[in-house]
Coordinates of C-alpha atoms in Angstrom, one line a residue:
Chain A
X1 CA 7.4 26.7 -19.8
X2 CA 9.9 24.6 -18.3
X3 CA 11.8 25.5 -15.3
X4 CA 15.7 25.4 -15.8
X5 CA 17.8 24.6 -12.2
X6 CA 20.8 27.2 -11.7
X7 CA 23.9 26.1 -11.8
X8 CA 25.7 27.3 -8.4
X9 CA 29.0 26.5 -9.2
X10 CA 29.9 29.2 -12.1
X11 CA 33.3 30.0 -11.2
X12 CA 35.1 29.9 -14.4
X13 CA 37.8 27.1 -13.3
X14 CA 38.2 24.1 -15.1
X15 CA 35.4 23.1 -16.8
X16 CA 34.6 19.7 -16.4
X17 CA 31.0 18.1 -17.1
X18 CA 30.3 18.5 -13.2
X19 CA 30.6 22.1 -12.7
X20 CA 29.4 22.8 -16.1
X21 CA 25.9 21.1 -16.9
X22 CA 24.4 22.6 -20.1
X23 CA 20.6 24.1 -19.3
X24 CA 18.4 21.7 -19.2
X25 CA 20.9 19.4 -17.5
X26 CA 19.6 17.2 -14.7
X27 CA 21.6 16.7 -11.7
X28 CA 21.7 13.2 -10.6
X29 CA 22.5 11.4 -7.2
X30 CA 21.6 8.1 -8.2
X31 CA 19.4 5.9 -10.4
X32 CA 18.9 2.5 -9.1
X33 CA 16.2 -0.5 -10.0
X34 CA 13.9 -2.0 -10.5
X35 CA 12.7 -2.8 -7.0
X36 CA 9.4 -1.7 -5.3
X37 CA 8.2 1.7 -4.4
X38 CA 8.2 1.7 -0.8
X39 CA 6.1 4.5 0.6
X40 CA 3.0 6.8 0.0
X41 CA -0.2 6.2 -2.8
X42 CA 2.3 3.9 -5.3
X43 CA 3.7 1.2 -2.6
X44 CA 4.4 -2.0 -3.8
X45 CA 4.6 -0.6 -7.5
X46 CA 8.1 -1.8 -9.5
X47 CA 9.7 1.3 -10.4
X48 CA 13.0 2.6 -10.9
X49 CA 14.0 5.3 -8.9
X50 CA 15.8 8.8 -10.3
X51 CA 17.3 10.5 -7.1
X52 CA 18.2 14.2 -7.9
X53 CA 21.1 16.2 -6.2
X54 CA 20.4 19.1 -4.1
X55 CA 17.6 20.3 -1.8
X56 CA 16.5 23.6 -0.4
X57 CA 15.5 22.0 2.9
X58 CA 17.7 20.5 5.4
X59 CA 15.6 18.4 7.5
X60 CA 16.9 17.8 11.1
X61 CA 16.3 14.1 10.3
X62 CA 16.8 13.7 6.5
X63 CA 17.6 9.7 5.5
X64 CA 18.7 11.2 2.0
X65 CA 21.9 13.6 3.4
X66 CA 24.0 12.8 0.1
X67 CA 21.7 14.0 -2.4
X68 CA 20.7 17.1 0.0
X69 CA 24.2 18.4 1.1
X70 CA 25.9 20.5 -1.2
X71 CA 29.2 18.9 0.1
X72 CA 28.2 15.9 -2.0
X73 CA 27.7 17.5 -4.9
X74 CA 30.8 16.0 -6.7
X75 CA 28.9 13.1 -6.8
X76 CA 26.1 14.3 -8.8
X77 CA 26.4 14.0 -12.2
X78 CA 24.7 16.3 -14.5
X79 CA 22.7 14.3 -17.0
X80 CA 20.8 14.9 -19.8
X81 CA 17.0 13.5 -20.1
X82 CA 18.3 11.2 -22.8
X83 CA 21.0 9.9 -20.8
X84 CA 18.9 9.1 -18.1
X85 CA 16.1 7.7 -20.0
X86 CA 19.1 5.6 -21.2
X87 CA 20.6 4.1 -18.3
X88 CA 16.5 3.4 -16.9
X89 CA 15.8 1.6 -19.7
X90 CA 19.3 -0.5 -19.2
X91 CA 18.4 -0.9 -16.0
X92 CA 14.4 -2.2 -16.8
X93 CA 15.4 -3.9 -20.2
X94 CA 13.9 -1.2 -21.9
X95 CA 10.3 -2.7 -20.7
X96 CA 8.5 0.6 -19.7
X97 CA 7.2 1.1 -15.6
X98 CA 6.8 3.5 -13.5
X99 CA 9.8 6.1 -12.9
X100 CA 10.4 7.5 -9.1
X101 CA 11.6 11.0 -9.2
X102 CA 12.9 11.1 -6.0
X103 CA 15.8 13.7 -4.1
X104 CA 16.8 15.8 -2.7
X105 CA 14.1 18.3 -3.7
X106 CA 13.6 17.0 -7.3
X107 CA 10.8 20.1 -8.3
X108 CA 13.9 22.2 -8.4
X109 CA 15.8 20.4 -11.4
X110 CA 14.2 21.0 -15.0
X111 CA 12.5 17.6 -15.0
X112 CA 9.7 18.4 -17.6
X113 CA 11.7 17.4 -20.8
X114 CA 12.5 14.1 -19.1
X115 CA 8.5 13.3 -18.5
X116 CA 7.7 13.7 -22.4
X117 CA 10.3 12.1 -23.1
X118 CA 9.7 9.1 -20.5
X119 CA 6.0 9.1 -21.8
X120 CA 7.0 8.8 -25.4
X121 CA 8.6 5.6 -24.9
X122 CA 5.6 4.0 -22.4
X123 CA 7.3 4.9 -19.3
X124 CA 5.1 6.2 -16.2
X125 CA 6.2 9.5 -13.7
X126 CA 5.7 9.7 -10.0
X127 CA 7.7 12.6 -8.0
X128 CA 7.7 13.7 -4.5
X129 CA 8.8 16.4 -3.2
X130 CA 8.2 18.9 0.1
X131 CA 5.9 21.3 -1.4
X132 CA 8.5 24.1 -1.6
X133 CA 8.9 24.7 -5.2
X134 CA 6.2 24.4 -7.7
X135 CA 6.7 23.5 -11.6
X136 CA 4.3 24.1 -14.2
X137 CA 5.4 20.7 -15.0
X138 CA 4.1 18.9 -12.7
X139 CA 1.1 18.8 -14.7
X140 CA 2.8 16.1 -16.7
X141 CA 3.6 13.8 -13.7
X142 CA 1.0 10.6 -13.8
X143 CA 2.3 10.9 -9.6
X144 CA 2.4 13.9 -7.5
X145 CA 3.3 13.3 -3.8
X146 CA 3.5 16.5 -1.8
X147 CA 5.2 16.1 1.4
X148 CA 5.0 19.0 3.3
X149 CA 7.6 18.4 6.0
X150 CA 6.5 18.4 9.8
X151 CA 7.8 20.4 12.7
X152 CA 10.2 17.7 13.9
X153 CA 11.7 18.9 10.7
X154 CA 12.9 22.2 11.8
X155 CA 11.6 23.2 8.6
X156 CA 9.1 26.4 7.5
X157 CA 6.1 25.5 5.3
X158 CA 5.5 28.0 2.7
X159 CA 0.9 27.9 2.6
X160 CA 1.4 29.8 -0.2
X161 CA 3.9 27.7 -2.5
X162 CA 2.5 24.6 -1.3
X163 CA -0.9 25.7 -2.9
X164 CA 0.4 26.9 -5.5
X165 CA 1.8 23.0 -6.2
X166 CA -1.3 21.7 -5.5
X167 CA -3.0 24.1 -8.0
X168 CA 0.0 23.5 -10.9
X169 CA -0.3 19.5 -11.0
X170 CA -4.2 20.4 -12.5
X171 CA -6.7 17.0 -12.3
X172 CA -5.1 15.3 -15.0
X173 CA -2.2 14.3 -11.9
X174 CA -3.0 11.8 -9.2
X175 CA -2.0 14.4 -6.1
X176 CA -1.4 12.8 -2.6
X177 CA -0.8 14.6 0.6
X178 CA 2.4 12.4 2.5
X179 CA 3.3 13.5 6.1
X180 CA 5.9 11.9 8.3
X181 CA 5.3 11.8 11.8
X182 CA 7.2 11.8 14.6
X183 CA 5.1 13.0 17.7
X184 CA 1.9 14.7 18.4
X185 CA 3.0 17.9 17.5
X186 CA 4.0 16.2 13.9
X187 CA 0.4 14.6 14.0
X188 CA -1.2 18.1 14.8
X189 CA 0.6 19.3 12.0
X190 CA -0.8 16.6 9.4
X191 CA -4.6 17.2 10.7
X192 CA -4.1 20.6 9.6
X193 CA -2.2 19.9 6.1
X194 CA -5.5 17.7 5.9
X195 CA -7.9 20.3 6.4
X196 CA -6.3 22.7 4.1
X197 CA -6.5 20.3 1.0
X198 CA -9.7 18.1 1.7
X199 CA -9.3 17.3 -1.8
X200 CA -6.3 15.4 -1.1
X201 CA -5.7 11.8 0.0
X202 CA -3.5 12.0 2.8
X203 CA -0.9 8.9 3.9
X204 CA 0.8 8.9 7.0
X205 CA 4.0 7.4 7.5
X206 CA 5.8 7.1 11.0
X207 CA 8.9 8.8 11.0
X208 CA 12.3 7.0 10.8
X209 CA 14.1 7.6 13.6
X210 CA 17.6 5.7 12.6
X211 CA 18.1 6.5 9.1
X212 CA 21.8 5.6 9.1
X213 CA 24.5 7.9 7.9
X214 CA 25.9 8.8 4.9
X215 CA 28.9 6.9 5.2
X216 CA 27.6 3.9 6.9
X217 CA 27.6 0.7 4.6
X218 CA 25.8 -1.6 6.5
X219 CA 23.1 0.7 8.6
X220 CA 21.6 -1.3 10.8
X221 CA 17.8 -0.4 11.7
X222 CA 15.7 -0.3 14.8
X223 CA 13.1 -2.7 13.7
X224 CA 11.6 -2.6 17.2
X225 CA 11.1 0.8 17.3
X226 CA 9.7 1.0 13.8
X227 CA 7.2 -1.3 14.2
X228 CA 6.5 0.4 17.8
X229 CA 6.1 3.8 15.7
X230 CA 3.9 2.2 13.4
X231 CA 1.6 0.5 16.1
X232 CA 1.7 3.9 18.0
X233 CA 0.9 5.7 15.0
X234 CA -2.4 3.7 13.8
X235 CA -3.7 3.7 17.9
X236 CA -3.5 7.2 17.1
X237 CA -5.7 7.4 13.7
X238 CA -7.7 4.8 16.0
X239 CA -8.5 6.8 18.8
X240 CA -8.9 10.3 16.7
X241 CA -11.1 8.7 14.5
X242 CA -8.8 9.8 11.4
X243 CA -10.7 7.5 9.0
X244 CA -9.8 9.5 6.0
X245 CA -6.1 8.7 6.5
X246 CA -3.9 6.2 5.1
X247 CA -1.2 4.6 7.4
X248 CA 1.9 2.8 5.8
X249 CA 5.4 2.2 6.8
X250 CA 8.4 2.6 4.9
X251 CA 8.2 -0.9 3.5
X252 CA 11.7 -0.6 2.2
X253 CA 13.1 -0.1 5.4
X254 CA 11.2 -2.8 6.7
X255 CA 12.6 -5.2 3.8
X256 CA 15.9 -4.1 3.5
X257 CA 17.1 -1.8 6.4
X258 CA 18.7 1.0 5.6
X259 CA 20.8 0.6 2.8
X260 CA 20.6 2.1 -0.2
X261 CA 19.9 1.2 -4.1
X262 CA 17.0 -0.9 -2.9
Chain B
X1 CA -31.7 -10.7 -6.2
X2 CA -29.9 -11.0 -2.9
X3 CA -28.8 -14.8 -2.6
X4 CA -29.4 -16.0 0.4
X5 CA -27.0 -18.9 2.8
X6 CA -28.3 -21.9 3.6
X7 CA -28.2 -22.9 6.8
X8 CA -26.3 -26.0 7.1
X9 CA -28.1 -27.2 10.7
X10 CA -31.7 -27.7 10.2
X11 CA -31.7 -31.1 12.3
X12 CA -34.9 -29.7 14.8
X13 CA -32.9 -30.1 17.8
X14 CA -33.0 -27.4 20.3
X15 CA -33.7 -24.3 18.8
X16 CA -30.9 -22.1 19.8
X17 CA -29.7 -18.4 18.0
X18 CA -26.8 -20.6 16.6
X19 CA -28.6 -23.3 15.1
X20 CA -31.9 -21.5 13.4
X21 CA -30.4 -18.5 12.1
X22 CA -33.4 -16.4 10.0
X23 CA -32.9 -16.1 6.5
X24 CA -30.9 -12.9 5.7
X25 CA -29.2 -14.1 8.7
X26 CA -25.4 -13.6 8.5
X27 CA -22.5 -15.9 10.3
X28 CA -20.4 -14.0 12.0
X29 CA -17.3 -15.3 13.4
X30 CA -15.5 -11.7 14.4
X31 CA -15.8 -8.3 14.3
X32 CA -13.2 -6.5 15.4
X33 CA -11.3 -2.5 14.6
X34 CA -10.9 0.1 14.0
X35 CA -7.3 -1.2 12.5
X36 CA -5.5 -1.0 9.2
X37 CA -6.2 -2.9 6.3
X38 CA -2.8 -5.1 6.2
X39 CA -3.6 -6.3 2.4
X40 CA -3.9 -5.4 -1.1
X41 CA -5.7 -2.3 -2.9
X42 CA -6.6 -0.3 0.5
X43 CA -3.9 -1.2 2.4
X44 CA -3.3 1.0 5.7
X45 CA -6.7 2.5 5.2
X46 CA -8.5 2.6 8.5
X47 CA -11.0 -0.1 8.9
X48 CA -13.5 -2.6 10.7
X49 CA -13.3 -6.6 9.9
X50 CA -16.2 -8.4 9.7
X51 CA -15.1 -12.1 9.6
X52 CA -17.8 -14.5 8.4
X53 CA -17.7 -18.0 9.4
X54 CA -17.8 -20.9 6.6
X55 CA -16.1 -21.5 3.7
X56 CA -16.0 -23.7 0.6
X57 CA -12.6 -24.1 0.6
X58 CA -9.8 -26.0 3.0
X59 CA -6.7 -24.3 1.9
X60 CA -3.4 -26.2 3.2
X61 CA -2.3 -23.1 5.0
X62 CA -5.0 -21.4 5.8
X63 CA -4.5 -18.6 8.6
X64 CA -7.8 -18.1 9.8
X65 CA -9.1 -22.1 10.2
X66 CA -11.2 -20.6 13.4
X67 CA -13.7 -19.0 10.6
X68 CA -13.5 -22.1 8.2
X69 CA -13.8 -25.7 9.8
X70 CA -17.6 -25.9 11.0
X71 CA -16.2 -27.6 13.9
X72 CA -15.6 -24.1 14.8
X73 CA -19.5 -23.6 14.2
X74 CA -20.3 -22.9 17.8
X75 CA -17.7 -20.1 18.1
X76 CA -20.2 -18.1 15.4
X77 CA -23.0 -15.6 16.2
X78 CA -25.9 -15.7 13.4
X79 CA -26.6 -11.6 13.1
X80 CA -28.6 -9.9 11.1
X81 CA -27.2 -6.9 9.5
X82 CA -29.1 -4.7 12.0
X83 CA -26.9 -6.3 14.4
X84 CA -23.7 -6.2 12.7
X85 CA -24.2 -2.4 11.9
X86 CA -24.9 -1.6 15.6
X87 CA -21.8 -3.5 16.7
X88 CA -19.8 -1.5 13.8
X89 CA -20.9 1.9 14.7
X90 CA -20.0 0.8 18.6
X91 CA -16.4 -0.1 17.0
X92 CA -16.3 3.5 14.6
X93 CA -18.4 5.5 17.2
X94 CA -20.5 5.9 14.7
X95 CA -18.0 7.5 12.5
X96 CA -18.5 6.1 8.8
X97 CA -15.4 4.2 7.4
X98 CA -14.4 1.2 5.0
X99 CA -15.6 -2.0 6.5
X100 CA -13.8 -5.3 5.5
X101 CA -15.7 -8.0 4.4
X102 CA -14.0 -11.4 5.1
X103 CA -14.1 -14.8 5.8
X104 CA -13.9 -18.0 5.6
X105 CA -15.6 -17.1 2.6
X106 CA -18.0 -13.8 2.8
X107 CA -19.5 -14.6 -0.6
X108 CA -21.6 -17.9 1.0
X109 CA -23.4 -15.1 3.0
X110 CA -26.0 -13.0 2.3
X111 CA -24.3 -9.8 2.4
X112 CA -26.5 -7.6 -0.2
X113 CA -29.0 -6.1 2.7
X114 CA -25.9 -5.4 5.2
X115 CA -23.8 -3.3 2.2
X116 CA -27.0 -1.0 1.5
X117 CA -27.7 -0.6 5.4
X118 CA -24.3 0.0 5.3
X119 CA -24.1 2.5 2.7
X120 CA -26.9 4.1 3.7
X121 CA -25.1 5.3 6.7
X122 CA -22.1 6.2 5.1
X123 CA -19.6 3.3 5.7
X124 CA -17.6 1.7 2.6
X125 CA -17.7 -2.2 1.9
X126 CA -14.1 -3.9 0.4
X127 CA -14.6 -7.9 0.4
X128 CA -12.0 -10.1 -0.2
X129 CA -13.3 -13.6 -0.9
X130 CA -11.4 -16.3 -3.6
X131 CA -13.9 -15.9 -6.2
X132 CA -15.3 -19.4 -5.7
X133 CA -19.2 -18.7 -4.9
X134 CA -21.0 -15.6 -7.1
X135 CA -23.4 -13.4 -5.7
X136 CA -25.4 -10.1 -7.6
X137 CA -24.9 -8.3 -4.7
X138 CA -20.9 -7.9 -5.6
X139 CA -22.2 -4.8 -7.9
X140 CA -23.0 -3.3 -4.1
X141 CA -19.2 -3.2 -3.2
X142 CA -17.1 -0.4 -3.4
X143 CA -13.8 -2.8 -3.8
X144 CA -13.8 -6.7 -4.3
X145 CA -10.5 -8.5 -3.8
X146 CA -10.9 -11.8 -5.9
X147 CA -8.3 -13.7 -4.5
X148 CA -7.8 -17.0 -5.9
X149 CA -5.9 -19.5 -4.9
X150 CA -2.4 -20.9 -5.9
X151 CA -1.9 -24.8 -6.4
X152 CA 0.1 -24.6 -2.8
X153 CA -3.2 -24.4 -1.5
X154 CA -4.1 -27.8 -2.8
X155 CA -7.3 -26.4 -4.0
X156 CA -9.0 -26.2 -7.9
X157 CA -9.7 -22.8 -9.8
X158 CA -13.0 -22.7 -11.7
X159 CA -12.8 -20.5 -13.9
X160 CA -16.1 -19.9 -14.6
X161 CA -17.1 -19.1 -11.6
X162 CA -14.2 -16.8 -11.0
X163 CA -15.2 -14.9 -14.4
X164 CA -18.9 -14.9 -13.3
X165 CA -17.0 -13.1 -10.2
X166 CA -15.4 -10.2 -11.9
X167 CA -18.4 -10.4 -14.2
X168 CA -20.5 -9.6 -11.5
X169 CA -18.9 -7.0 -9.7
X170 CA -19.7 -4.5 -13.0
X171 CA -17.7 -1.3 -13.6
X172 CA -19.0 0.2 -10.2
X173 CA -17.0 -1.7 -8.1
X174 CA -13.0 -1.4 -8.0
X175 CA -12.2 -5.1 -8.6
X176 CA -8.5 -6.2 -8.2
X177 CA -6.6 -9.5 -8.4
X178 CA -4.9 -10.8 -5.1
X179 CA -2.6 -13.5 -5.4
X180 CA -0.9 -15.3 -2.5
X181 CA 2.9 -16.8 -3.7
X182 CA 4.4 -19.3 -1.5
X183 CA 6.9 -20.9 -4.4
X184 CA 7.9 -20.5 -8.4
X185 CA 4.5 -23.3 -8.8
X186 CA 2.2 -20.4 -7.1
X187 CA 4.3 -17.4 -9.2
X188 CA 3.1 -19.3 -12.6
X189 CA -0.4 -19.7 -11.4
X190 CA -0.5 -16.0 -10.4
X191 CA 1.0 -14.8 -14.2
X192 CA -2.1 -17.2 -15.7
X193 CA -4.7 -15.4 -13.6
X194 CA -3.6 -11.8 -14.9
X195 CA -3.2 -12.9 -18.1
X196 CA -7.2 -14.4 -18.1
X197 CA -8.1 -11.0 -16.8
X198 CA -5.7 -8.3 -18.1
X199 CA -8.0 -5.6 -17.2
X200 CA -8.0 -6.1 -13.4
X201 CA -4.9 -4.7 -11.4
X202 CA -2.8 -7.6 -9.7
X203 CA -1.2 -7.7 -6.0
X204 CA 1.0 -10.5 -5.1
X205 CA 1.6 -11.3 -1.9
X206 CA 3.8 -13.7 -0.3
X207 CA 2.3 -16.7 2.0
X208 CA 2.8 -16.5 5.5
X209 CA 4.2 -19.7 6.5
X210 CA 4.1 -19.7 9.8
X211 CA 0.6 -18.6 10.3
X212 CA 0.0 -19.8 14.1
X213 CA -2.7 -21.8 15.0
X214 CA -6.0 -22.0 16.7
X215 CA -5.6 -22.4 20.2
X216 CA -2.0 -20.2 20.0
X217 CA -2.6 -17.1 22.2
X218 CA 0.2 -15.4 21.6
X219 CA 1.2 -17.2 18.3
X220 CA 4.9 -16.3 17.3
X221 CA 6.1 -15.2 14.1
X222 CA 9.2 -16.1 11.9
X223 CA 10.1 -12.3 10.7
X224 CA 13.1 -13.0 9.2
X225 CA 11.4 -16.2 7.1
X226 CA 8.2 -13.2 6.4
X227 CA 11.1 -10.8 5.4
X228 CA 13.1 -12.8 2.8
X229 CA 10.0 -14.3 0.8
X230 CA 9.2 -10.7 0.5
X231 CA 12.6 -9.8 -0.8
X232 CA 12.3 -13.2 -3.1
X233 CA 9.2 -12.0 -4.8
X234 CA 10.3 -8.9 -5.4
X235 CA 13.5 -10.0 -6.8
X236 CA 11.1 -12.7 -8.9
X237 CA 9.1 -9.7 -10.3
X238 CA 12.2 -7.7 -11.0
X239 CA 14.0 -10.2 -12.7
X240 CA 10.7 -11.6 -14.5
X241 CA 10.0 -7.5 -15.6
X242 CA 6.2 -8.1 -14.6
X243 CA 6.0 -4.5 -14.0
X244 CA 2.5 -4.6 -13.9
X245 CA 2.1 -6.1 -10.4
X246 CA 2.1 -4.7 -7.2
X247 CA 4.0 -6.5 -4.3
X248 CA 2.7 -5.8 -1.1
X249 CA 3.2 -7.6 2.2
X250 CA 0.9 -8.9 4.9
X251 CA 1.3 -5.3 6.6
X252 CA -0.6 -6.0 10.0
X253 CA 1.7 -9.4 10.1
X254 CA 4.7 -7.5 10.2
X255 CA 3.4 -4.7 12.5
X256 CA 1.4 -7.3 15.0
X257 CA 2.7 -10.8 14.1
X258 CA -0.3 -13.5 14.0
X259 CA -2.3 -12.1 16.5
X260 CA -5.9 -11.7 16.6
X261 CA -8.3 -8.5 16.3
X262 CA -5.7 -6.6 15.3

């Protein structure tokens, strides 16, 4: 069965294709490409990215605010999965690649119809999400990245739910374990995510600590202290002989900053 | 078979440990981690380098001339893998992990009874070498980087030999394509590799060309030059829809510049 999103604006005013998405409908932040996944167990591949609207976490320090916050959601547009399989293939010349299913919380959008048919036409599926809402279709996803979010988050991690992701995407998905880290109490955190799921491949990435705001053209970026959180981060896989663990940076932010649609 | 190095000293001067190595005997110029693997397949994967001395080739921009010119020859320790293990383990505290295999060129050494020493106590062996010398002992290796080299380099491909590399390394070992891209010249040259060995997973990387030099301590590094040939080869993959590749940086230049052991 494939999960259908709610639509939370139902009020009966004007109905116009953005408070009225038909079931099924996806809702879209942006789609933007082809450029290089930046992060996690897919870094450096060319992709095109599908960034869904609407999250039911607010991380203290989320880099993604306008596909989280419900104030944006005027600027989500509510697609169907053949619109947006047709502006990714204007946007990779119809030459098949990997799709990133980012958000926002993508696993609360009906994304399964999208994956077959994405897969039909040659086209790959990575998606990452927290953890906090599992899909029986994630079983389709070539990708699964769970990123369980740390306690610098402010956020709750649901064991149970989180499992229960794990268990959905089935061995036919590559699943990776992705934890941001901020601080030894982050790092804590991600040692025990690690035991839980030794299974799992786990990648940790430092956290980014000046993510720009939402209406901020040109973010700048601490390079500095990236690269010092990066550094600080592998002494401390180093020292704790975490040998199992991946370390990568955001390479996007390294390339281009903070701005966005790269 | 384990091929065996010759040793290229044999003039029956003094007898020292650097000029009568033992057969089986390995030329080490560095070992040195635990760090992250900066490059290609298992990048950020926790690791120890061991740096062989010697190579084949003189690449114009080689970044590690301290472990190819034999006027360098002094500067290398002739080990036996006993001794290499035992100077690994002090570096993991004897905590198993991926060991990198790199030169020079690794594949003029005689590296078959170190990888089952190796394995035999749990560690993983990645070599990167640029597929120039053949050895049996590749089918050993858990991953083999054949990284050929680009006509920027000023050096000649065989491809025979480079066949009888990916031919040797058998279906056990993950084998993958690493190409360095300093210019559009290079970018050709790395699209007629993958197309001689489809089967093989690609990783572009662009040249670093300010790689610092022997006797710089505390060589500098032009970021912002590192940072747009990135961006240039990723805009050269998007544009050229060579989807396949993957486009990764020279991570531990970014994080630590051209410095050593690092």
């Amino acid at each position: 069965m494939i999960s259908r999103c709610s639509n939370d604006n139902s009020s009966g005013m004007r109905p116009s294709a953005t408070e009225r998405p038909n079931a099924g409908t996806i809702r879209v932040s942006e789609i933007f490409g082809p450029t290089v996944q930046g992060e996690g167990a897919v870094i450096g591949q060319p992709t095109v990215f599908v960034r869904t609207g609407g999250c039911d976490y607010r991380c203290s320090w989320c880099d993604t605010l306008y596909a989280v916050d419900s104030s944006f959601r005027e600027l989500w547009r509510p697609l169907s999965p053949e619109a947006i399989m047709a502006e990714v293939n204007k946007l990779s010349g119809n030459k098949p690649l990997l799709v990133s299913l980012s958000g926002g919380n993508p696993a609360i959008q009906p994304l399964g119809g999208l994956i077959d048919m994405g897969h039909e036409q040659g086209y790959r599926f990575a998606l990452e999400t927290q953890g906090s809402v599992t899909k029986e279709w994630f079983a389709k996803l070539d990708n699964l990245t769970l990123s369980p979010k740390p306690p610098s988050s402010e956020m709750e991690t649901d064991w149970d739910i989180l499992s229960a992701c794990v268990a959905a995407a089935g061995s036919d998905t590559d699943t990776a374990l992705k934890i941001v880290v901020f601080d030894d109490v982050d790092y804590a955190y991600a040692k025990d995510v690690s035991r839980r799921y030794p299974q799992l491949p786990v990648f940790l990435q430092p956290g980014n600590h000046t993510p720009g705001t939402v209406d901020d053209e040109a973010p700048g970026v601490d390079m500095k202290g990236i690269l010092e959180r990066m550094r600080w981060l592998v002494d401390k896989v180093v020292e704790d002989q975490w040998f199992e663990a991946t370390v990568l940076p955001q390479l996007h932010v390294l390339i281009w900053g903070n701005e966005r649609g790269v």
